[in-house]
Structures are given as structure tokens and as C-alpha cells.
Amino acid sequence: MPFLNRPTPGPWRPLGGRVLAVALMSLVFVLLTGLLDGGVGVVPLRAIDQFRYPLANALPGLLAAWALLAFSRRLVFSFGLVFLFEALIYQVNALKVANLGNPLMPADFLMVDQLTKGGAHLLVGYLPHSPWPYLGLLAGIALIVAMWRLEPPLFARGAYGKRLVGGGIAVLLLGSLLGGAAAWSKVYNARVLWLEPWSPSVTANHSGLFSSLMLFHLQYGHGGHKADPAAAKALIAQSQQALQQRLQATQPMSGERPDIVVVQSESFFDPGIMRGYENNRFTPNLHRLEKHAASGPLHVPTFGGGTIRTEFEVLTGLSLRYFDELQFPYLTLEQKVVPSVVRTLRAHGYATTAIHGNDPAFWNRAAAFRKIGFDRFVSQSAFPKNAPNDGKYMADSAMTDEIMRQLKDSGPPQFLFAISIEAHGPYDVPPANLAARDAIPVPPGIAGRDKVELQTYLYHAEHADAELGRLAKLLAQRDRPTLLLFYGDHLPALTNSFNATGFVDGGDMLSEPGVWLLLDPRNPGPATHESLASWMLPGKLLETAGIRGDPYFALTQVLAPQVAALTRAPGAPQPEMTAEQKVIDQDLASVAMLRLKGKLDALLPPQLAAMGTAAAEQAPAPVGAHGAHP
């Protein structure tokens, strides 16, 4: 019978021996976790001079193993199962580092919920193609099952009370740690461990991955920064004269209000910033249109992924630099009403529509767009059934077609915010035209899989540039005036290629800017060049459209020259700041936090508040909300 195969314990060892066995296994677990981590601060040898580092890194796993031991009574099984789970986390971390250049952060675990909302289709492509990791996982599971069946119990079956108490304490401690109980901050802080808030990579290397996760969770996971109204008022007062001049100088475009089309182009950048591509011909339309438009470098808060970080900044004008708790803003926004350029345009009579050829549930966009103020969201199911894909995702040509379908020749002015997806990674999925992909040259030193991925990305980037040119031409032929804003959300996850070539300016891939372009296709103007951050784009757009009345967006334009380059991806090297920049940066954080909470307008000087009120009263009546596409 099956129960005859279960191990039966022999004479029970003394309690002291069993406690010693648990202690020794715990020590081995700490050392093996440090070995698995490989960080300079937690490798096994560091247990000699700074034991608190490897211990703190292994502590979440220790608590889980102790709890499991109390209920399973099997020592090797309990610690082995937790160690296998740790190995899985470290493998996921290695994938993120390889693709995005940064280790896991607490907010990344929110992605688990996104797997059933379109995320699985996107994320599965980044999994290893080699069978060995999966075979290793299966072997580990088989070993754990064997331990469960064959390992003799360490404790007697009848000691329910003591095991329940011990296991309950371990579960409570682990739950309080994962839940962010403040008491744990006495262990996980910059005085006890190594913490560099601006560099998760350095933090993880010195304190270990699990300690890094706990440090960022406990220190920055609950919105620890508080706004200082006095600092916000001081910055606004200091900028008041420039703000008034800016608002007064903003004149409406001649004739009717323009339709506004914003294209967020997936992973788009000018390859000419890479060494070896200085004289590239991949983006001829971008270069042609820049000669008659406003354009320049665009500093964004993410690299290789995390599109919604840039997207949030562009739609709200708020810098995520000042919101540690909003790593993935659409997943953690608590506000039901979010101030945005969308709401400002609605207040001036615009009908507002978002367009994206993907699942609307992914990144929680459907709910977030309602909070941001969009009237409608045209998502994948609303596109024509024959909308083409190129590679894994919907072609940019289909998005251009949908933009033109949505633009009306009569009625209120329109604001269309279109999000492309063709150039999304991973870049090992064959595109529609393999011959065209394979003909793309690559710089020396890039070969094998890295070469194919770079060629595939550039193939899609050429399509994005072609669609930019086609869209500008179509908009120029319309009877109604139209403004076109085009920008890339972040650089693609081509870490090996970027490391191989480097950048022309000698920069780091986590801080290298992308590109933005703003033009009137019907009436090309003189070229202007300006370095901006993504959260400054809505102010620039409103100013160009002649829509004034929101002092906050005007403030972003006043401060742009001083603080644009401070926006960088998490983990990027921090720029040296002047004393003036440090003061502006600190005060602007208070301004941004008050803006998100809807408390900034009450602090505006009467003159600025009056200018905003007058502009709003002169605007056409807001357009009523429309039903959203599914």
C-alpha cells in the first residue's frame, strides 16, 4: 500500500540535536543564497566580516523555510523548496538585467496580475529559448518531490502545539516583512545595509537582490516623500514673472483650433546616436521633417520597456522622478481624477481619443485612461479585422490608417493619442520581409543573435519612420489644421549591441535621450532645437497650439532648460547638479505632488489664477463624453 513507502522515523534525536540541525541548515541556506546571488556584498566569504549582509538577504527565505518546516516536519524538503523558488526569482532577475539593464524592483511583481490581461503574450517572448533552464527546473521539482516522500520527519507528528506556534510566528514575521511593516525598516535601511536610491543595480550588488527588494519596498514603497506647500509657493513666486510672460505670449493659432495628433512610437530613436551608425539612412523622414519643425533630444524615465512611465509623463506633465511609489503608474494610481493635458484640452472643447492596437487591459490602460480623462479608447478589437501584423505585433501602417479614420472633417477639434506597437521587443520574432531585415548592415563586433535582434529592430524602426512621413503628408492634405507630435517612448532593449558600439556622445544607455518632433504639416516653420523631458511635452504642445490657461504646464516650460536632463531611467548615472538645480529639483517635487493631489491651484498667486480662469471662460464648452470602444 502507498503508506508503506513513506519513511518512518527511528528513535527521536534529542531536542538539542534537532535544533542544531535546523541551525546548521539555516547557515548553509544563508551561504548558498549568497552564492546564488553573486553580489559582492553577500557572497559566502562576506559572512566572515559582514554577516548581516548575507543574513538580511536570505532572511525572507529563512522565514519561509522555517514556516514550511513547522508544518511539513521535513528539514531538507522545506529549505530545498524555498531555495528552488529563490533560484527561479534569480533567473527572472537575470532575464530583466539582460534585457533592461536593471534588477527586479518591488513594482515588477505587479506584472503577475498582467499575465492574464495581455501581458503573457508580450512577456513570454523574453523567456529563454534554451531547454536547459526548464530541464533544471523540472529536475529541481523532482528532487523536492523525492525529499517529501523519502526524508524522515525531524519532529514528532504529535507536537502540534509547538509546531503551530513556531510556524505561526514565522508566517507572521514573513507576512509583516512582505507587507512592509515599519518595524522592519530598522533592519532594511541605509545605515545597516547598502542603499543607493538612484541605483538599484549597485544596491543589489552590495546588499543582495532580496535585501534590495526589501529596501526599496520599505523605504520607498509607500510614498514616503511629503509635499512642502511653502517650497511650492516659493518656486512659483520665483517664476511668476516668467510664467505671466509665457502665458501672455501664448497666442491661439490663426483660424480654428487645430486638431492634435500625438504618436508615441514604440522604442523609436535615431540610430545615428550609436557609434557605427553616424551616417545612417534609417530615419530619412525624421531628418527631413526636423528641418521645418521643433525637435530635439527627449529625456525619458525608462529604458527598454516600461512604456507607461513615459506615457504617464507625457499625458500628465508630471515627472515620475518625484513619485517613488509610482514605478508603474497605471497599476498603482489611487486618484480617481488625474490632472492631465487631456483634461485641459477637454476644457477647451476638444474630443479626446486614445488609440492602441493591443489588449486594452494590459498595463490597466482602460481604467487609467478614464482617470486621465479620455472620452474614448480605440483598442485592438476596434481595428479592422484585416489590420496587418508585421512580426509579433500590429503594423504601424495599421495605426496610421486608424488615425486617419478617427479624424473628422467637421465637429469639435480632436485630440488623438496613438500608441504604436510594431517595434516592441523581443526582436527574435521574424518580420514579414526577411530579405529586407537581413540586408540591414550592422557595426563591427555585433554577431549571432545580437546581430539578428538589432537588424529586426532597425527593420521595424524604418517602418515607424516611413509611417511618420506618410502621416505628416496625409495631415498636410486635410482641410482642417493639425498639429503632429511624434516621439519615442524609450530606447529598445538592445543592451548587448549598445554595450558593443557605445554612443557617439559617450553616454550611458540608461541615460541616453531619444527624440521628439512637433510640427504643423500644412504650414512648415523654421527649425528649432530644444532638449526636453517627456513630462515637458504637454506644455510645449499646448503652447504651440495657442492653448493657455494652465500655469502648471507653463511652469514646465519655464524650468525646462534647468531640469530636463535630470529625467533618466531607473539605475542611470545621476548627473552633477548645480546648487540652483538642486533647489529647483526639491521645490518642483512639492509642486508635482500637490498637482497630482489637486491642491496646487489653491497656492497660485491671484494674478496667475486669474489668467487661468479667464482663459477657461473664453474656451468653447467642453465636449460631452463618448462611449468607449471595447
Short mmCIF file of C-alpha atoms in Angstrom, two decimals, residues 38-432:
data_model
loop_
_atom_site.label_atom_id
_atom_site.label_comp_id
_atom_site.label_asym_id
_atom_site.label_seq_id
_atom_site.Cartn_x
_atom_site.Cartn_y
_atom_site.Cartn_z
CA GLY A 38 26.77 36.52 -6.53
CA GLY A 39 26.70 40.14 -5.32
CA VAL A 40 29.98 41.44 -3.91
CA GLY A 41 28.38 42.17 -0.55
CA VAL A 42 26.68 38.81 0.04
CA VAL A 43 28.98 36.11 -1.36
CA PRO A 44 29.76 33.41 1.25
CA LEU A 45 33.14 34.89 2.22
CA ARG A 46 31.45 38.11 3.35
CA ALA A 47 29.82 36.14 6.15
CA ILE A 48 33.17 36.46 7.94
CA ASP A 49 33.36 40.27 8.09
CA GLN A 50 29.76 41.45 7.49
CA PHE A 51 27.42 38.58 8.24
CA ARG A 52 24.44 40.92 8.48
CA TYR A 53 24.53 41.40 4.68
CA PRO A 54 24.13 37.76 3.59
CA LEU A 55 21.80 37.15 6.56
CA ALA A 56 19.47 40.03 5.66
CA ASN A 57 19.44 38.92 2.03
CA ALA A 58 18.48 35.36 3.00
CA LEU A 59 16.07 36.34 5.79
CA PRO A 60 12.82 36.28 3.74
CA GLY A 61 13.73 32.78 2.54
CA LEU A 62 14.70 31.67 6.04
CA LEU A 63 11.33 32.73 7.45
CA ALA A 64 9.53 30.89 4.65
CA ALA A 65 11.65 27.74 5.20
CA TRP A 66 11.08 27.81 8.98
CA ALA A 67 7.33 28.13 8.46
CA LEU A 68 7.33 25.27 5.97
CA LEU A 69 9.42 23.12 8.30
CA ALA A 70 6.97 23.63 11.15
CA PHE A 71 4.13 22.23 9.08
CA SER A 72 5.94 19.64 6.92
CA ARG A 73 8.44 18.44 9.60
CA ARG A 74 10.97 17.80 6.82
CA LEU A 75 14.18 19.77 7.02
CA VAL A 76 15.79 19.28 3.58
CA PHE A 77 12.44 19.38 1.81
CA SER A 78 11.50 22.73 3.41
CA PHE A 79 14.77 24.50 2.75
CA GLY A 80 15.13 22.90 -0.68
CA LEU A 81 11.71 24.05 -1.83
CA VAL A 82 12.37 27.64 -0.77
CA PHE A 83 15.83 27.56 -2.35
CA LEU A 84 14.28 26.37 -5.63
CA PHE A 85 11.87 29.29 -5.51
CA GLU A 86 14.81 31.64 -4.88
CA ALA A 87 16.59 30.20 -7.90
CA LEU A 88 13.51 30.91 -10.01
CA ILE A 89 13.43 34.54 -8.82
CA TYR A 90 17.12 34.92 -9.61
CA GLN A 91 16.53 33.53 -13.11
CA VAL A 92 13.76 36.07 -13.72
CA ASN A 93 16.09 38.76 -12.38
CA ALA A 94 18.82 37.68 -14.81
CA LEU A 95 16.36 37.99 -17.70
CA LYS A 96 15.40 41.51 -16.66
CA VAL A 97 19.03 42.58 -16.25
CA ALA A 98 19.91 41.15 -19.66
CA ASN A 99 17.04 42.97 -21.40
CA LEU A 100 16.55 46.16 -19.40
CA GLY A 101 19.83 46.68 -17.57
CA ASN A 102 18.26 46.78 -14.10
CA PRO A 103 17.45 44.21 -11.40
CA LEU A 104 13.99 43.34 -10.16
CA MET A 105 12.14 46.02 -8.21
CA PRO A 106 9.09 45.59 -5.94
CA ALA A 107 6.75 47.05 -8.56
CA ASP A 108 7.78 44.35 -11.05
CA PHE A 109 5.72 41.82 -9.11
CA LEU A 110 2.61 43.74 -10.13
CA MET A 111 3.21 42.26 -13.57
CA VAL A 112 1.98 38.88 -12.32
CA ASP A 113 -1.57 40.22 -12.45
CA GLN A 114 -0.97 41.44 -16.00
CA LEU A 115 -0.25 37.95 -17.32
CA THR A 116 -3.97 37.35 -17.78
CA LYS A 117 -4.54 40.79 -19.29
CA GLY A 118 -2.46 40.58 -22.43
CA GLY A 119 0.89 40.53 -20.64
CA ALA A 120 1.61 36.84 -21.20
CA HIS A 121 1.65 37.33 -24.97
CA LEU A 122 4.27 40.06 -24.58
CA LEU A 123 6.41 38.66 -21.77
CA VAL A 124 6.64 35.02 -22.93
CA GLY A 125 8.83 36.18 -25.81
CA TYR A 126 11.58 37.11 -23.36
CA LEU A 127 11.85 33.62 -21.82
CA PRO A 128 15.00 31.58 -22.53
CA HIS A 129 14.99 29.59 -25.77
CA SER A 130 17.43 27.01 -24.44
CA PRO A 131 15.84 23.89 -22.89
CA TRP A 132 18.38 23.73 -20.05
CA PRO A 133 16.71 26.18 -17.64
CA TYR A 134 13.43 24.29 -17.97
CA LEU A 135 15.11 20.92 -17.54
CA GLY A 136 16.88 22.27 -14.46
CA LEU A 137 13.57 23.43 -13.03
CA LEU A 138 11.97 20.04 -13.66
CA ALA A 139 14.93 18.30 -12.03
CA GLY A 140 14.62 20.56 -9.03
CA ILE A 141 10.91 19.82 -8.70
CA ALA A 142 11.60 16.07 -8.98
CA LEU A 143 14.20 16.33 -6.24
CA ILE A 144 11.81 18.22 -3.97
CA VAL A 145 9.10 15.59 -4.51
CA ALA A 146 11.63 12.87 -3.67
CA MET A 147 12.58 14.66 -0.48
CA TRP A 148 8.93 14.87 0.53
CA ARG A 149 8.47 11.15 0.06
CA LEU A 150 11.79 9.86 1.36
CA GLU A 151 13.06 12.27 4.01
CA PRO A 152 12.35 11.17 7.62
CA PRO A 153 10.44 13.79 9.64
CA LEU A 154 12.57 15.83 12.02
CA PHE A 155 9.82 16.34 14.59
CA ALA A 156 7.25 14.00 16.05
CA ARG A 157 3.82 14.06 14.45
CA GLY A 158 2.09 14.78 17.73
CA ALA A 159 3.85 18.02 18.64
CA TYR A 160 1.07 20.06 17.05
CA GLY A 161 1.01 22.88 19.57
CA LYS A 162 4.69 23.72 19.48
CA ARG A 163 4.86 23.40 15.69
CA LEU A 164 1.77 25.57 15.28
CA VAL A 165 3.23 28.28 17.48
CA GLY A 166 6.64 28.18 15.82
CA GLY A 167 5.21 28.07 12.31
CA GLY A 168 2.68 30.77 13.11
CA ILE A 169 5.41 33.11 14.35
CA ALA A 170 7.44 32.55 11.18
CA VAL A 171 4.38 33.19 8.99
CA LEU A 172 3.53 36.38 10.89
CA LEU A 173 7.11 37.66 10.62
CA LEU A 174 7.25 36.88 6.90
CA GLY A 175 3.84 38.46 6.31
CA SER A 176 4.82 41.62 8.17
CA LEU A 177 8.05 41.84 6.15
CA LEU A 178 6.34 41.42 2.79
CA GLY A 179 3.54 43.72 3.90
CA GLY A 180 6.03 46.50 4.64
CA ALA A 181 5.64 46.77 8.42
CA ALA A 182 7.56 49.83 9.59
CA ALA A 183 9.48 47.86 12.23
CA TRP A 184 11.45 46.08 9.50
CA SER A 185 12.89 49.42 8.41
CA LYS A 186 15.24 49.13 11.36
CA VAL A 187 16.88 46.19 9.57
CA TYR A 188 16.48 47.23 5.94
CA ASN A 189 17.85 50.78 5.80
CA ALA A 190 20.89 52.65 4.54
CA ARG A 191 22.61 52.58 7.94
CA VAL A 192 22.52 48.79 8.32
CA LEU A 193 22.83 47.80 4.65
CA TRP A 194 23.97 49.39 1.38
CA LEU A 195 21.30 51.54 -0.28
CA GLU A 196 21.72 53.84 -3.26
CA PRO A 197 18.19 55.05 -4.13
CA TRP A 198 19.29 56.20 -7.57
CA SER A 199 20.91 52.84 -8.45
CA PRO A 200 19.03 49.55 -7.88
CA SER A 201 21.92 47.74 -9.60
CA VAL A 202 24.53 48.95 -7.13
CA THR A 203 22.16 48.35 -4.22
CA ALA A 204 21.52 44.77 -5.30
CA ASN A 205 25.20 44.12 -5.93
CA HIS A 206 26.18 45.18 -2.41
CA SER A 207 23.13 44.19 -0.35
CA GLY A 208 21.83 41.26 -2.42
CA LEU A 209 18.74 41.02 -4.57
CA PHE A 210 16.27 40.16 -1.81
CA SER A 211 17.64 42.84 0.51
CA SER A 212 17.40 45.30 -2.37
CA LEU A 213 13.76 44.39 -2.89
CA MET A 214 13.05 44.85 0.81
CA LEU A 215 14.99 48.12 0.98
CA PHE A 216 13.08 49.70 -1.87
CA HIS A 217 9.78 48.24 -0.65
CA LEU A 218 10.18 49.51 2.91
CA GLN A 219 11.89 52.82 2.20
CA TYR A 220 10.07 53.93 -0.96
CA GLY A 221 7.05 51.71 -1.45
CA HIS A 222 4.57 53.84 0.45
CA GLY A 223 5.11 57.32 -0.95
CA GLY A 224 7.41 58.44 1.83
CA HIS A 225 8.00 61.93 0.46
CA LYS A 226 5.60 64.66 1.55
CA ALA A 227 4.89 67.85 -0.31
CA ASP A 228 6.06 71.14 1.17
CA PRO A 229 3.47 73.79 0.21
CA ALA A 230 5.85 76.60 1.23
CA ALA A 231 8.54 75.28 -1.14
CA ALA A 232 6.00 75.01 -3.96
CA LYS A 233 4.78 78.57 -3.39
CA ALA A 234 8.37 79.82 -3.32
CA LEU A 235 9.18 78.22 -6.70
CA ILE A 236 6.00 79.59 -8.28
CA ALA A 237 6.65 83.07 -6.84
CA GLN A 238 10.23 82.98 -8.09
CA SER A 239 8.97 82.04 -11.58
CA GLN A 240 5.87 84.29 -11.58
CA GLN A 241 7.15 86.96 -13.95
CA ALA A 242 8.38 84.40 -16.49
CA LEU A 243 5.09 82.50 -16.11
CA GLN A 244 3.00 85.58 -16.81
CA GLN A 245 5.10 86.43 -19.85
CA ARG A 246 4.79 82.87 -21.10
CA LEU A 247 1.03 82.76 -20.67
CA GLN A 248 0.52 86.18 -22.26
CA ALA A 249 2.79 85.30 -25.19
CA THR A 250 0.84 82.13 -25.98
CA GLN A 251 -1.40 83.16 -28.86
CA PRO A 252 -4.07 80.98 -30.50
CA MET A 253 -3.21 79.65 -33.94
CA SER A 254 -4.86 81.61 -36.69
CA GLY A 255 -8.36 80.44 -37.58
CA GLU A 256 -9.99 77.42 -35.99
CA ARG A 257 -8.36 75.42 -33.24
CA PRO A 258 -6.13 72.69 -34.67
CA ASP A 259 -6.74 69.01 -34.34
CA ILE A 260 -3.86 67.48 -32.38
CA VAL A 261 -2.34 64.08 -33.16
CA VAL A 262 0.25 62.63 -30.79
CA VAL A 263 2.13 59.48 -31.82
CA GLN A 264 4.02 57.58 -29.15
CA SER A 265 6.29 55.43 -31.30
CA GLU A 266 7.35 52.19 -29.66
CA SER A 267 11.10 52.08 -28.87
CA PHE A 268 11.83 54.71 -31.53
CA PHE A 269 15.14 56.57 -31.53
CA ASP A 270 17.60 57.86 -34.10
CA PRO A 271 20.19 55.09 -34.64
CA GLY A 272 22.65 57.82 -35.58
CA ILE A 273 23.45 58.27 -31.88
CA MET A 274 25.14 54.81 -31.95
CA ARG A 275 28.76 54.51 -32.98
CA GLY A 276 28.91 52.86 -36.37
CA TYR A 277 25.63 54.40 -37.49
CA GLU A 278 26.63 58.07 -37.50
CA ASN A 279 25.77 58.38 -41.20
CA ASN A 280 22.77 56.06 -41.17
CA ARG A 281 19.79 56.35 -43.51
CA PHE A 282 17.27 54.57 -41.30
CA THR A 283 15.18 57.65 -40.41
CA PRO A 284 15.09 59.91 -43.50
CA ASN A 285 11.60 61.25 -42.77
CA LEU A 286 12.54 62.26 -39.25
CA HIS A 287 15.57 64.15 -40.53
CA ARG A 288 13.57 65.77 -43.34
CA LEU A 289 10.76 66.94 -41.08
CA GLU A 290 13.17 68.23 -38.42
CA LYS A 291 14.24 70.92 -40.88
CA HIS A 292 10.80 72.55 -40.59
CA ALA A 293 9.75 71.68 -37.03
CA ALA A 294 10.54 71.93 -33.36
CA SER A 295 12.57 68.92 -32.25
CA GLY A 296 15.38 67.74 -30.06
CA PRO A 297 16.59 65.15 -27.56
CA LEU A 298 13.94 63.66 -25.28
CA HIS A 299 14.89 62.51 -21.78
CA VAL A 300 12.59 59.71 -20.62
CA PRO A 301 12.19 57.84 -17.30
CA THR A 302 12.69 54.30 -18.60
CA PHE A 303 14.85 52.07 -20.79
CA GLY A 304 13.98 49.04 -22.90
CA GLY A 305 10.43 48.73 -21.53
CA GLY A 306 8.03 50.32 -19.10
CA THR A 307 6.28 52.31 -21.83
CA ILE A 308 3.63 53.58 -19.42
CA ARG A 309 6.25 55.52 -17.45
CA THR A 310 6.94 57.81 -20.42
CA GLU A 311 3.29 57.72 -21.43
CA PHE A 312 2.16 58.86 -17.97
CA GLU A 313 4.61 61.76 -18.02
CA VAL A 314 3.50 62.92 -21.46
CA LEU A 315 -0.20 62.78 -20.61
CA THR A 316 0.05 64.36 -17.14
CA GLY A 317 3.09 66.61 -17.30
CA LEU A 318 4.24 65.04 -14.00
CA SER A 319 7.77 63.74 -13.56
CA LEU A 320 7.99 60.24 -12.08
CA ARG A 321 11.28 61.36 -10.58
CA TYR A 322 9.16 62.72 -7.73
CA PHE A 323 6.94 59.65 -7.22
CA ASP A 324 8.91 56.65 -5.96
CA GLU A 325 5.68 54.77 -5.32
CA LEU A 326 4.57 55.01 -8.98
CA GLN A 327 7.05 52.70 -10.68
CA PHE A 328 4.23 51.51 -12.95
CA PRO A 329 1.78 54.39 -12.53
CA TYR A 330 -1.27 52.91 -14.24
CA LEU A 331 -1.16 49.92 -11.86
CA THR A 332 -0.89 51.92 -8.63
CA LEU A 333 -2.71 55.22 -9.22
CA GLU A 334 -5.09 55.87 -6.34
CA GLN A 335 -6.54 59.14 -7.63
CA LYS A 336 -9.90 58.84 -9.39
CA VAL A 337 -9.27 62.07 -11.29
CA VAL A 338 -5.76 62.70 -12.62
CA PRO A 339 -4.81 66.18 -13.89
CA SER A 340 -3.64 65.90 -17.49
CA VAL A 341 -3.26 67.56 -20.84
CA VAL A 342 -6.30 65.51 -21.85
CA ARG A 343 -8.48 67.28 -19.28
CA THR A 344 -7.05 70.66 -20.25
CA LEU A 345 -7.93 70.03 -23.90
CA ARG A 346 -11.40 68.77 -22.99
CA ALA A 347 -11.94 72.00 -21.06
CA HIS A 348 -11.13 73.85 -24.30
CA GLY A 349 -13.70 71.95 -26.31
CA TYR A 350 -11.65 69.03 -27.63
CA ALA A 351 -12.94 65.50 -28.16
CA THR A 352 -10.24 63.19 -26.81
CA THR A 353 -9.43 59.68 -28.07
CA ALA A 354 -6.69 57.16 -27.29
CA ILE A 355 -5.69 54.60 -29.95
CA HIS A 356 -3.67 51.41 -29.37
CA GLY A 357 -3.62 48.18 -31.34
CA ASN A 358 -3.26 45.92 -28.32
CA ASP A 359 -5.29 44.47 -25.43
CA PRO A 360 -6.84 47.44 -23.52
CA ALA A 361 -6.48 45.60 -20.20
CA PHE A 362 -2.70 45.35 -20.45
CA TRP A 363 -0.98 47.93 -18.23
CA ASN A 364 -4.50 48.67 -16.92
CA ARG A 365 -4.82 51.25 -19.68
CA ALA A 366 -8.62 51.13 -19.95
CA ALA A 367 -9.08 52.15 -16.30
CA ALA A 368 -6.14 54.57 -16.29
CA PHE A 369 -7.35 56.39 -19.39
CA ARG A 370 -10.71 57.03 -17.72
CA LYS A 371 -8.89 58.61 -14.76
CA ILE A 372 -6.76 60.70 -17.10
CA GLY A 373 -9.86 61.94 -18.88
CA PHE A 374 -10.11 60.36 -22.33
CA ASP A 375 -13.56 60.28 -23.88
CA ARG A 376 -12.84 57.12 -25.89
CA PHE A 377 -10.27 54.35 -26.13
CA VAL A 378 -9.97 52.63 -29.53
CA SER A 379 -8.15 49.35 -28.81
CA GLN A 380 -7.24 46.22 -30.76
CA SER A 381 -10.76 44.82 -31.10
CA ALA A 382 -11.99 48.05 -32.72
CA PHE A 383 -9.39 47.94 -35.51
CA PRO A 384 -10.42 46.38 -38.82
CA LYS A 385 -10.24 42.59 -38.80
CA ASN A 386 -7.72 42.68 -41.64
CA ALA A 387 -5.35 45.12 -39.89
CA PRO A 388 -1.90 43.69 -40.69
CA ASN A 389 0.77 42.50 -38.28
CA ASP A 390 4.47 42.69 -39.01
CA GLY A 391 6.41 40.34 -36.79
CA LYS A 392 4.68 39.75 -33.48
CA TYR A 393 2.54 42.88 -33.31
CA MET A 394 0.23 45.13 -35.30
CA ALA A 395 2.00 47.05 -38.05
CA ASP A 396 2.50 50.80 -37.71
CA SER A 397 0.77 51.21 -41.06
CA ALA A 398 -2.45 49.94 -39.46
CA MET A 399 -2.15 52.58 -36.76
CA THR A 400 -1.69 55.36 -39.32
CA ASP A 401 -4.80 54.13 -41.12
CA GLU A 402 -6.77 54.14 -37.84
CA ILE A 403 -5.64 57.68 -37.01
CA MET A 404 -6.95 58.92 -40.35
CA ARG A 405 -10.21 57.00 -39.85
CA GLN A 406 -10.76 58.67 -36.49
CA LEU A 407 -10.08 62.23 -37.68
CA LYS A 408 -13.30 64.03 -38.64
CA ASP A 409 -13.67 66.89 -41.08
CA SER A 410 -16.35 68.60 -39.00
CA GLY A 411 -17.38 68.98 -35.41
CA PRO A 412 -15.24 69.92 -32.41
CA PRO A 413 -11.44 69.86 -32.56
CA GLN A 414 -9.92 66.47 -31.79
CA PHE A 415 -7.05 65.20 -29.69
CA LEU A 416 -5.81 61.77 -30.76
CA PHE A 417 -3.19 59.96 -28.69
CA ALA A 418 -1.90 56.99 -30.69
CA ILE A 419 0.39 54.31 -29.24
CA SER A 420 2.27 52.15 -31.73
CA ILE A 421 3.47 48.60 -31.02
CA GLU A 422 5.15 47.13 -34.12
CA ALA A 423 8.70 47.80 -32.88
CA HIS A 424 8.11 46.24 -29.45
CA GLY A 425 10.57 43.56 -28.38
CA PRO A 426 11.59 40.83 -28.23
CA TYR A 427 13.39 41.11 -31.54
CA ASP A 428 13.89 37.44 -32.31
CA VAL A 429 10.48 37.08 -33.99
CA PRO A 430 10.89 37.01 -37.80
CA PRO A 431 9.32 40.03 -39.56
CA ALA A 432 7.21 39.88 -42.71
#
